[in-house]
Coordinates of C-alpha atoms (C1' of nucleotides) in Angstrom, one line a residue:
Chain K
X1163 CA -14.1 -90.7 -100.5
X1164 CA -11.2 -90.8 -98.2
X1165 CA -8.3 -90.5 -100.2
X1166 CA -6.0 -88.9 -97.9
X1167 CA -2.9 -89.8 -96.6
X1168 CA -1.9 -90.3 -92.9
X1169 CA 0.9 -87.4 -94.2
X1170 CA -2.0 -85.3 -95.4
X1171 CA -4.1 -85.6 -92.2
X1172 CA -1.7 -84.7 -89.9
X1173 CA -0.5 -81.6 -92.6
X1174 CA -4.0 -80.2 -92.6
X1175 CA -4.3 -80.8 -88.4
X1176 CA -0.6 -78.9 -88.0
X1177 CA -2.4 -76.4 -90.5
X1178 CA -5.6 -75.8 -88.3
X1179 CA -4.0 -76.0 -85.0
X1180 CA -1.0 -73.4 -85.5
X1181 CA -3.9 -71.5 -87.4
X1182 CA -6.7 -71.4 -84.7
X1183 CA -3.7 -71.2 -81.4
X1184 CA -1.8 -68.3 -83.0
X1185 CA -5.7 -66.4 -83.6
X1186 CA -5.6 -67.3 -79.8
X1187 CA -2.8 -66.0 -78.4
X1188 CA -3.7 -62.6 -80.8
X1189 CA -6.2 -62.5 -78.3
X1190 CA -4.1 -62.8 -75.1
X1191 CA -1.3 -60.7 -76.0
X1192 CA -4.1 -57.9 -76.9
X1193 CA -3.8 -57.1 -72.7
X1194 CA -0.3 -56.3 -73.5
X1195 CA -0.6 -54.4 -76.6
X1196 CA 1.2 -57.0 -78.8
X1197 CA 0.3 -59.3 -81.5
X1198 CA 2.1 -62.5 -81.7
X1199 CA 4.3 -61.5 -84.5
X1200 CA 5.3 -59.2 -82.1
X1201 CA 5.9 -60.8 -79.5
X1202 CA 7.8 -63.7 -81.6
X1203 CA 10.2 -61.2 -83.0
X1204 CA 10.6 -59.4 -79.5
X1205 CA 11.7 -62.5 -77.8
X1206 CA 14.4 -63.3 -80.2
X1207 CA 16.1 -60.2 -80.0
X1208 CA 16.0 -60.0 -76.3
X1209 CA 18.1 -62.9 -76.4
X1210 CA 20.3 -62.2 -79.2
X1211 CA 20.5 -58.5 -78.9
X1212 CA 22.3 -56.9 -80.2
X1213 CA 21.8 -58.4 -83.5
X1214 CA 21.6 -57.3 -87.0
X1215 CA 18.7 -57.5 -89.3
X1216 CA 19.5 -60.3 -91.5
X1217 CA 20.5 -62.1 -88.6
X1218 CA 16.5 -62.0 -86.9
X1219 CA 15.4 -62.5 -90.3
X1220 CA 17.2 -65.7 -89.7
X1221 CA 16.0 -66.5 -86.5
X1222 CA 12.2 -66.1 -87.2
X1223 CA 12.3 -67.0 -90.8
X1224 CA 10.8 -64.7 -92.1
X1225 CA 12.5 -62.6 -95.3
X1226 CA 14.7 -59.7 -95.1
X1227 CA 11.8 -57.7 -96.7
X1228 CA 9.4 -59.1 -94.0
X1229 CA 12.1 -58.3 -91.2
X1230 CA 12.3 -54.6 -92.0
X1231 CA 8.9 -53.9 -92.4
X1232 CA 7.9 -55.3 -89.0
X1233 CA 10.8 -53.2 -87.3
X1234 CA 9.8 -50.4 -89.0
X1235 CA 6.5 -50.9 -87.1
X1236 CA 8.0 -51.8 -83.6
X1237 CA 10.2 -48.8 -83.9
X1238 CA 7.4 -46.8 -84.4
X1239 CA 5.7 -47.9 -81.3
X1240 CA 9.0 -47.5 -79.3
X1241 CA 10.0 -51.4 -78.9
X1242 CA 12.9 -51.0 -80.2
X1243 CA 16.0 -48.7 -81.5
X1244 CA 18.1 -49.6 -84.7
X1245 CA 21.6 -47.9 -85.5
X1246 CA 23.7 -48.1 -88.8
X1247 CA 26.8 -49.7 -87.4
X1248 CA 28.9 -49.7 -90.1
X1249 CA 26.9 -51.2 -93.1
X1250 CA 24.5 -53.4 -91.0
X1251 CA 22.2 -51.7 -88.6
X1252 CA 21.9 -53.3 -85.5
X1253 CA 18.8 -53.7 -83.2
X1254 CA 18.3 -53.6 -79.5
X1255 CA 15.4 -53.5 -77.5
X1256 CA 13.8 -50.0 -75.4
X1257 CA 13.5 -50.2 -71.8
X1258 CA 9.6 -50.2 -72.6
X1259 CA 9.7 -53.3 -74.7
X1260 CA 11.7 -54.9 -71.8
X1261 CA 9.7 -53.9 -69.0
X1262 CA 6.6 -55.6 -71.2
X1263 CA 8.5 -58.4 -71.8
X1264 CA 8.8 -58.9 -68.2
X1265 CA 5.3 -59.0 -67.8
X1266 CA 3.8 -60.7 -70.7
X1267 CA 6.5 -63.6 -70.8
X1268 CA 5.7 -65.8 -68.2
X1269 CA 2.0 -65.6 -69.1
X1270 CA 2.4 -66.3 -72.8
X1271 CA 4.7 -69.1 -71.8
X1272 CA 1.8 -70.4 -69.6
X1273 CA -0.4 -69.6 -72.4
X1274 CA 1.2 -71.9 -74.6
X1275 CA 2.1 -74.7 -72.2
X1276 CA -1.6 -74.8 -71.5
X1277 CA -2.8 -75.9 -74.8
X1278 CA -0.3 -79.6 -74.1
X1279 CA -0.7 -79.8 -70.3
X1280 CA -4.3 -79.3 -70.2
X1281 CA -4.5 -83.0 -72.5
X1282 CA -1.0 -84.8 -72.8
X1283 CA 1.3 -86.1 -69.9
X1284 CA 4.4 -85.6 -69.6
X1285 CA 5.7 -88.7 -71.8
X1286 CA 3.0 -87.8 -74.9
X1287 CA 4.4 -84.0 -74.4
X1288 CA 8.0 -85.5 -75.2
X1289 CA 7.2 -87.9 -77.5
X1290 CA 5.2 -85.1 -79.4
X1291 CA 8.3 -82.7 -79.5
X1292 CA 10.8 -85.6 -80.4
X1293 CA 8.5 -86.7 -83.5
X1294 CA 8.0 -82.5 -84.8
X1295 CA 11.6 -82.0 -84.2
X1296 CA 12.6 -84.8 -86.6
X1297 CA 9.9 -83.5 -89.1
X1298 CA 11.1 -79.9 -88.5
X1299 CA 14.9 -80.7 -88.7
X1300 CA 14.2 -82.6 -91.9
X1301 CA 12.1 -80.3 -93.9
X1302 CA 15.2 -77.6 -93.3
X1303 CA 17.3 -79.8 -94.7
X1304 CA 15.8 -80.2 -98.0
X1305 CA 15.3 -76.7 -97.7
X1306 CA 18.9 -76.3 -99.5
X1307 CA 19.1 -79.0 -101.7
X1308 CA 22.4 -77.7 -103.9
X1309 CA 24.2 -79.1 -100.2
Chain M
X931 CA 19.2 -69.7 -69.4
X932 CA 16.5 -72.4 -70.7
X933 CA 12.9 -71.0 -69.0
X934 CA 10.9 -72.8 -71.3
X935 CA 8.3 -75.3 -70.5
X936 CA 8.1 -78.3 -73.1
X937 CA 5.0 -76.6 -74.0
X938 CA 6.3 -73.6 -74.9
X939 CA 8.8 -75.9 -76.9
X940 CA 6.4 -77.8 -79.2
X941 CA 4.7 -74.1 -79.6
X942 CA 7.8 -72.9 -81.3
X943 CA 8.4 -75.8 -83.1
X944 CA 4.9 -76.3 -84.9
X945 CA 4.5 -73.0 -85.6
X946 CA 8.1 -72.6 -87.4
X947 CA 7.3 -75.9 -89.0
X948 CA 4.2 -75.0 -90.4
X949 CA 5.2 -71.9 -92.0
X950 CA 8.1 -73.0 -93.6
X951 CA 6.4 -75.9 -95.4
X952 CA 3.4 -73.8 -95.9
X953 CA 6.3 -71.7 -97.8
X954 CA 7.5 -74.6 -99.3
X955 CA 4.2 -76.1 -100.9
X956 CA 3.6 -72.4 -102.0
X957 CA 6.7 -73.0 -103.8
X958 CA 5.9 -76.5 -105.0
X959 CA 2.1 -75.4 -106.1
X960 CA 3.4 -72.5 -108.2
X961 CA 3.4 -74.6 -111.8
X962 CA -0.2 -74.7 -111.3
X963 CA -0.4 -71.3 -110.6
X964 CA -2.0 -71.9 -106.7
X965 CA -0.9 -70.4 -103.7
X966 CA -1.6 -72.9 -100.7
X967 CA -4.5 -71.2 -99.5
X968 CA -6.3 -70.8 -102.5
X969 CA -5.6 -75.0 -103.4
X970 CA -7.1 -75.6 -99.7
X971 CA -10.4 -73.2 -100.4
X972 CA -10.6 -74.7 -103.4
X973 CA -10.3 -78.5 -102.1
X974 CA -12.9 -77.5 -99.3
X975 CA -15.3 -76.0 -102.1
X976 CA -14.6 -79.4 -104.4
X977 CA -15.8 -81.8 -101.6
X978 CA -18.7 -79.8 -100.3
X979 CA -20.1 -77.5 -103.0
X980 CA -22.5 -75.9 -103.4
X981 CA -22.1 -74.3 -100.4
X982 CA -22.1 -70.3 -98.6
X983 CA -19.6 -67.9 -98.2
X984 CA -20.5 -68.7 -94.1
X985 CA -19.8 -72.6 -94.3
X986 CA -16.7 -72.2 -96.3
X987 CA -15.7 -69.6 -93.5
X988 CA -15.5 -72.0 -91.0
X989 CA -14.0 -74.9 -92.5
X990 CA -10.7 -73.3 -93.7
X991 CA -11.0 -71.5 -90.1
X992 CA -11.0 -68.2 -91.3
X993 CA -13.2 -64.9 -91.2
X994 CA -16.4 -63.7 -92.9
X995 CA -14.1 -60.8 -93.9
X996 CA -11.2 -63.2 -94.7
X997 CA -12.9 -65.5 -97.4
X998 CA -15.1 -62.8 -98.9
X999 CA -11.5 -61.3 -99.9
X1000 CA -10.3 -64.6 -100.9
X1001 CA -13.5 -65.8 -103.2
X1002 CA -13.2 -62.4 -104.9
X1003 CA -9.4 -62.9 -106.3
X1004 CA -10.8 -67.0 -107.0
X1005 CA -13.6 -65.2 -108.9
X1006 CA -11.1 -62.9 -110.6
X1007 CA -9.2 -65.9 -111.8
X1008 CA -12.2 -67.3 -112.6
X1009 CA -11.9 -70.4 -110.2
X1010 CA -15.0 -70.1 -109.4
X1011 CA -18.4 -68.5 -109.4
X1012 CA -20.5 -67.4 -107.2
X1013 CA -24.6 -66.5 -107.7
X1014 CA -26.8 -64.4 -105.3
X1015 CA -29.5 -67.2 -104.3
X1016 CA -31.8 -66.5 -101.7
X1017 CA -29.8 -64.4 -98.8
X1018 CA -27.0 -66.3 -99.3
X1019 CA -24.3 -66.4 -101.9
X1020 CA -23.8 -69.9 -103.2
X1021 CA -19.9 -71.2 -104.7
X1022 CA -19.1 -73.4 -107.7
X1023 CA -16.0 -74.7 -109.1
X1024 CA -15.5 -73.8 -112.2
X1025 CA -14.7 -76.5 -115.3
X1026 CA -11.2 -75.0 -115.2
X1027 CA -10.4 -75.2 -111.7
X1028 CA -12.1 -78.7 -111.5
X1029 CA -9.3 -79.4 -114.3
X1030 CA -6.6 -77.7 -112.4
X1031 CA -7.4 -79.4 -108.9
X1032 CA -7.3 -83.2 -111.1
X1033 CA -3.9 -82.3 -111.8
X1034 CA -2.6 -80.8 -108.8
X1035 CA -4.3 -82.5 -106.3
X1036 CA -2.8 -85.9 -106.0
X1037 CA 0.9 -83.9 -106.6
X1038 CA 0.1 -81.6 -103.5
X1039 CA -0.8 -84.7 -101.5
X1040 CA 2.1 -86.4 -102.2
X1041 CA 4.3 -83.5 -101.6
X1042 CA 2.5 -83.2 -98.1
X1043 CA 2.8 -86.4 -97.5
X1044 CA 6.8 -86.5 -98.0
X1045 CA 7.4 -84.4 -95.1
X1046 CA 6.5 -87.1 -93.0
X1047 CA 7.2 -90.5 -94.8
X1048 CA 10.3 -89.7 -95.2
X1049 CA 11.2 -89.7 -91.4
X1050 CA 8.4 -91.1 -89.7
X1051 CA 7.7 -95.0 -89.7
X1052 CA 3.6 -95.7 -90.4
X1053 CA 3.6 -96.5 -86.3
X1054 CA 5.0 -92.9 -85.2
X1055 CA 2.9 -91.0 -88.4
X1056 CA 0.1 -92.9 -86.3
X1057 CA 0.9 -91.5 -82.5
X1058 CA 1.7 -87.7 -84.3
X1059 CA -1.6 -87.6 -85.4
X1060 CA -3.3 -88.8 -82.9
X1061 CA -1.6 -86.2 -80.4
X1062 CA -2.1 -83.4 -82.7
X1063 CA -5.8 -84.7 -83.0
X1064 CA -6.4 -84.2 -79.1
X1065 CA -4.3 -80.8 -79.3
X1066 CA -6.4 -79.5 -82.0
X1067 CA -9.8 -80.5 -80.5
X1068 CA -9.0 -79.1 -77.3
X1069 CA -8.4 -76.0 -78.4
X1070 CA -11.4 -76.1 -80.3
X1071 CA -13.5 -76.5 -77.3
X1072 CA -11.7 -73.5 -75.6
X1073 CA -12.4 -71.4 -78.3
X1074 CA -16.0 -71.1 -77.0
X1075 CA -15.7 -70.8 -72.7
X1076 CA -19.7 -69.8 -73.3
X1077 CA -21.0 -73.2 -73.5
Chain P
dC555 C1' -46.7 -50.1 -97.7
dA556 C1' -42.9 -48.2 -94.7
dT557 C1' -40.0 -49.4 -91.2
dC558 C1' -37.5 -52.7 -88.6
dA559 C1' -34.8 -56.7 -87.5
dT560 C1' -31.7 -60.1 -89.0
dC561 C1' -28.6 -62.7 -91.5
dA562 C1' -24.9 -62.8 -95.2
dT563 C1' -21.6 -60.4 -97.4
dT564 C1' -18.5 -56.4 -98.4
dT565 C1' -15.3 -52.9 -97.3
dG566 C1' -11.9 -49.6 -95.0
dA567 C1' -8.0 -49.5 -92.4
dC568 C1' -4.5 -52.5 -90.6
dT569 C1' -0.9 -56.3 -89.6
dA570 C1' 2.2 -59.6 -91.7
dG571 C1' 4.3 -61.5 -95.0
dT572 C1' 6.3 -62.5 -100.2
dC573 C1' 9.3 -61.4 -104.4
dA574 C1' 12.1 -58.6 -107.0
dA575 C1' 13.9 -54.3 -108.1
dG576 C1' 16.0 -50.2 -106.0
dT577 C1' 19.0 -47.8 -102.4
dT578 C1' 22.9 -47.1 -99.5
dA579 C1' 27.4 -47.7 -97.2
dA580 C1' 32.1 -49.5 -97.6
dG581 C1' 36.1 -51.1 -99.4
dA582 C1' 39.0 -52.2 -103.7
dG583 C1' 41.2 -51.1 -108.1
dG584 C1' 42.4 -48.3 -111.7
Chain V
dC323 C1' 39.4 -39.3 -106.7
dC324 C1' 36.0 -42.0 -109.3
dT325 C1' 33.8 -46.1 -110.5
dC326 C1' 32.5 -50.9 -109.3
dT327 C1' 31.1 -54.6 -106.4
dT328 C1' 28.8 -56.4 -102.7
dA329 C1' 26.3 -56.9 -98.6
dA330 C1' 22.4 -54.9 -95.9
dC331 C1' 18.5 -52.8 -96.0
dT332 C1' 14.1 -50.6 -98.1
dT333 C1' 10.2 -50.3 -101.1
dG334 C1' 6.4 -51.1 -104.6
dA335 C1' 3.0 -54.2 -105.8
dC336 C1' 0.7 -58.2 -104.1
dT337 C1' -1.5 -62.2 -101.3
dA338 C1' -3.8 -63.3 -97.0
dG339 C1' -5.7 -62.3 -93.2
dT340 C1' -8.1 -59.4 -88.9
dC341 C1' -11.8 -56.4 -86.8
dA342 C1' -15.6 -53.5 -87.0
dA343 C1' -18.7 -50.6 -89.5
dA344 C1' -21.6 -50.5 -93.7
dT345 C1' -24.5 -52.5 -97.2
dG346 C1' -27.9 -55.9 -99.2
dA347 C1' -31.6 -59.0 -99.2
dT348 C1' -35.6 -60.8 -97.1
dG349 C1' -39.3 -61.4 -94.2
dA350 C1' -42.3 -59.6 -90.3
dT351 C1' -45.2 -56.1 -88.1
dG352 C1' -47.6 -52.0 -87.1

DNA sequence: CATCATCATTTGACTAGTCAAGTTAAGAGG
DNA sequence: CCTCTTAACTTGACTAGTCAAATGATGATG
């Protein structure tokens, strides 16, 4: 009754995985009183900061709707400060969202790297980026199709 | 300024892949009035029913909680039934989500399987699944550091 | 028979997100 | 100065999910 796809089979395994690893790392960043969302969102405006809502929206695509309600929570637990700067507000991060940052980074960076290093070498680890990078690149690109 | 591992890399890569097609098939799977999740419940319930609330749980990887909440809107929209038998409760299709899934299901494989197709030759679709395959299983056999 | 243990399921309080309609802040034109 | 447009953001109603405490159903035991 196997009338699946190789396209299917590895949609449903992308599925699974990203489903079961971000449960996961829930679970780690629990220690550091973030969820992954969190953390996600965090990261990106530590680099970009400061930055402007629609911007992060952007960067994590997620919708503006979705971006304001998850400030609206980090502000609330003092990870960050926004300011109306002329018509945009724009976001930086509070010295206690850096200072966790320092701390939880390198271990959810180890975190993640463990789930590839732990069973593919080096070569499979590129090959594996090169191949979801085309995928990834592609699907954006039909994303706008009146281009 | 590049700290990342190649780990931490593919991380970022699968998960923004896999929402934004999951956000795209939502999209697709809307003229038959299915959100992604429920077409996947639904295709799990279609190959194995009759089956429990508990089984269904863990093959679409998600709570007790989590697919109590789900079967109740299914039930709503009457997708399906559900009858008290024994302890357990026990899940049908329904005749018009049986209708619904002949329709959509061979669309929603095809639009799954574009994603890859359309960039990937049958050899490459071949070493991305296998990868993802030993991924996935790994972190499967983490999940339980008991046994 | 009443109570107790044990699964299976539900539910309350949350996070995280969507879409679409509603606000708000500026600047532009009459 | 007032209205109009527009971009940026918020909000209401919803799906989808989590965890942990509560409820149901059944069988076992004193």
């Amino acid at each position: 009754m196997r009338n699946n796809t190789m396209g299917s089979l590895i949609w449903l395994r992308l599925m699974r995985f990203t489903n079961q690893s971000n449960q996961m790392s829930n679970d780690f960043l629990k220690r550091f009183d973030l969820t992954t969302a969190q953390f996600d969102v965090l990261m990106q405006i530590r680099i970009y900061q400061p930055l402007t809502q629609s911007e992060l929206a952007e960067k994590v695509t997620v919708t503006q709707g979705g971006i304001s309600r998850m400030l609206a929570r980090l502000e609330k637990e003092n990870y960050i400060v926004r300011k109306q700067d002329w018509k945009t507000k724009t976001i930086n991060l509070t010295a206690k969202a850096e200072a966790i940052l320092d701390q939880a980074m390198p271990e959810q960076l180890a975190f993640q790297t463990s789930f590839f290093d732990d069973v593919l070498d080096e070569e499979e680890q590129k090959t594996l980026y090169k191949l979801m990078t085309r995928v990834h690149k592609y699907s954006q690109k039909r994303e706008l199709p009146s281009e």
